[in-house]
PDB file of C-alpha atoms in Angstrom:
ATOM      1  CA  UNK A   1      20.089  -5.079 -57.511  1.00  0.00           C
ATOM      2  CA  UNK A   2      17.700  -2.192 -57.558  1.00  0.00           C
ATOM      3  CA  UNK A   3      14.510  -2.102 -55.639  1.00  0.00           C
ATOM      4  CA  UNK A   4      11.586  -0.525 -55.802  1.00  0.00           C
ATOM      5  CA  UNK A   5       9.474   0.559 -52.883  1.00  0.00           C
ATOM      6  CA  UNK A   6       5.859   1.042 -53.224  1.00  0.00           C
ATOM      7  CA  UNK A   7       4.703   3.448 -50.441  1.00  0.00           C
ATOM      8  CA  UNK A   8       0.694   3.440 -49.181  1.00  0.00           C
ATOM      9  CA  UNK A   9      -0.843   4.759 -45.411  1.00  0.00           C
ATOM     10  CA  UNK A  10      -3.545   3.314 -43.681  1.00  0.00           C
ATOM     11  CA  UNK A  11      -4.807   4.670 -40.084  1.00  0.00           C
ATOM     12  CA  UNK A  12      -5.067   1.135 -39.208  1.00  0.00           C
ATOM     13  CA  UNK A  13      -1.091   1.425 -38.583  1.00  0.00           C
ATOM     14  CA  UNK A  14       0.467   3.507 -35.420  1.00  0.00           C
ATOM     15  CA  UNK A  15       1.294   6.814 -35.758  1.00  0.00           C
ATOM     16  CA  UNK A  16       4.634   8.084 -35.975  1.00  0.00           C
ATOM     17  CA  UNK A  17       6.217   9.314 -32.860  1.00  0.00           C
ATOM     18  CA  UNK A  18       9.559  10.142 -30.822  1.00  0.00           C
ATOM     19  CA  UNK A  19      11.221   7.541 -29.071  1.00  0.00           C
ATOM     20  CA  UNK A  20      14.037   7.694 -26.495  1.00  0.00           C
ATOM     21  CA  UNK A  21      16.484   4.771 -26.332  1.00  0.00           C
ATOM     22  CA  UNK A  22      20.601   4.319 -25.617  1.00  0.00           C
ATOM     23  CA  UNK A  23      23.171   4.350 -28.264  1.00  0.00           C
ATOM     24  CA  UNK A  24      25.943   1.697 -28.585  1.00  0.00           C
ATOM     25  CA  UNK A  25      27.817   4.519 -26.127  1.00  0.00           C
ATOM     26  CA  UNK A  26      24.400   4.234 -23.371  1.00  0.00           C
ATOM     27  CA  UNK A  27      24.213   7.679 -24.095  1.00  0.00           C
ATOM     28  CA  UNK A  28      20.229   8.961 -24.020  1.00  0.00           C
ATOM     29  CA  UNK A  29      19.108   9.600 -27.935  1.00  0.00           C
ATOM     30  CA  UNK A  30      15.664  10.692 -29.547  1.00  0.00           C
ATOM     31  CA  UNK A  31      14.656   9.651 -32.388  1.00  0.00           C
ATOM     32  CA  UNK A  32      11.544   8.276 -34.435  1.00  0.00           C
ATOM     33  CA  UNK A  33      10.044   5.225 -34.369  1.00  0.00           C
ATOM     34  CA  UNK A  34       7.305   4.686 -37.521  1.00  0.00           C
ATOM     35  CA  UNK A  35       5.730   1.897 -37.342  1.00  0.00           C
ATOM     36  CA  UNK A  36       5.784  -0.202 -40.838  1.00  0.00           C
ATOM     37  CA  UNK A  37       4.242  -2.903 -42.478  1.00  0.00           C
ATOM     38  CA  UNK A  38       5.900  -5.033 -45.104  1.00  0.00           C
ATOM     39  CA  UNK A  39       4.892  -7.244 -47.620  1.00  0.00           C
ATOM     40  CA  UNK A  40       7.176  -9.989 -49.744  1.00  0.00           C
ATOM     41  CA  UNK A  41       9.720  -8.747 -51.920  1.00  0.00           C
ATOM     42  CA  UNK A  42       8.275  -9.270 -55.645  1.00  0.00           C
ATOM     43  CA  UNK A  43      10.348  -9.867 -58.265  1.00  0.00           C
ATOM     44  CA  UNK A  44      10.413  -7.620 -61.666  1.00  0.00           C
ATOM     45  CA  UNK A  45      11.996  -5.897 -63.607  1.00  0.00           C
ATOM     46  CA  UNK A  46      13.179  -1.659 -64.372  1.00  0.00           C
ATOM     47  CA  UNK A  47      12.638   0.021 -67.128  1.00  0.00           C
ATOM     48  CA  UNK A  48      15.960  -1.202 -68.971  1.00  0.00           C
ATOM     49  CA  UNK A  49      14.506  -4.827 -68.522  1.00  0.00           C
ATOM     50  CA  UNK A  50      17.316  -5.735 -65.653  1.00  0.00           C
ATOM     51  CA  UNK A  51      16.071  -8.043 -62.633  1.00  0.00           C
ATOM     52  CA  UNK A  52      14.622  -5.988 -59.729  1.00  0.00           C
ATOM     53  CA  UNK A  53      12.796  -6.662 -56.409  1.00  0.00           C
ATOM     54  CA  UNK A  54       9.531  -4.746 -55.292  1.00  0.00           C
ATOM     55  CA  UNK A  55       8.364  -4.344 -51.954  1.00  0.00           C
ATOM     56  CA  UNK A  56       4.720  -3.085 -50.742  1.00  0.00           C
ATOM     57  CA  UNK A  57       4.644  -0.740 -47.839  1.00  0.00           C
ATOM     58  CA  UNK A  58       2.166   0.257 -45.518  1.00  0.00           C
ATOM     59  CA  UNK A  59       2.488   3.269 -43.054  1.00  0.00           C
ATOM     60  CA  UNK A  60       0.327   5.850 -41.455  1.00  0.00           C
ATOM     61  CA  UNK A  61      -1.338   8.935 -43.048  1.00  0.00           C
ATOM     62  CA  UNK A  62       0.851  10.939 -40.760  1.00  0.00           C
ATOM     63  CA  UNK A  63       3.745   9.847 -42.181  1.00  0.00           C
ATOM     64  CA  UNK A  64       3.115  10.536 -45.802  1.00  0.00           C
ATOM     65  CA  UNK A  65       1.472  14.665 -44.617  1.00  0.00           C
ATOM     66  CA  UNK A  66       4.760  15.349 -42.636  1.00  0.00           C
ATOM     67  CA  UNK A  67       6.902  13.886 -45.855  1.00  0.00           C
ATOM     68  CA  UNK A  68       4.543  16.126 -48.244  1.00  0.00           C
ATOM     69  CA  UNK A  69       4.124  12.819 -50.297  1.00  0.00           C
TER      70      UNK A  69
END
């Protein structure tokens, strides 16, 4: 089923940032943890008329500057 992802930023969410944790190895890796908000999946429909699912999405104005969006 396709879905559709509605992106939006608010500063009310965290900022992005690096985070350290241990891999399924416990070997030390970086990587980044973006906080996300989520809202129901909606159902609708693509362009062809086929069943889809939408989901809002809420992340912080940092996000969406470092992805050029």
């Amino acid at each position: 089923m396709k879905v559709f992802l509605n992106l939006c930023s608010h500063e009310a969410l965290g900022a992005p940032h690096l985070k350290k944790k241990l891999d399924g190895e416990g070997n030390e890796v970086e990587g980044w943890n973006i906080p996300l908000a989520v809202g129901p999946p909606r159902p609708t429909t693509d362009h062809k008329g086929d069943a889809a699912l939408v989901y809002d999405c809420v992340v912080n104005p940092k996000v969406c500057r470092e992805l050029a969006l």
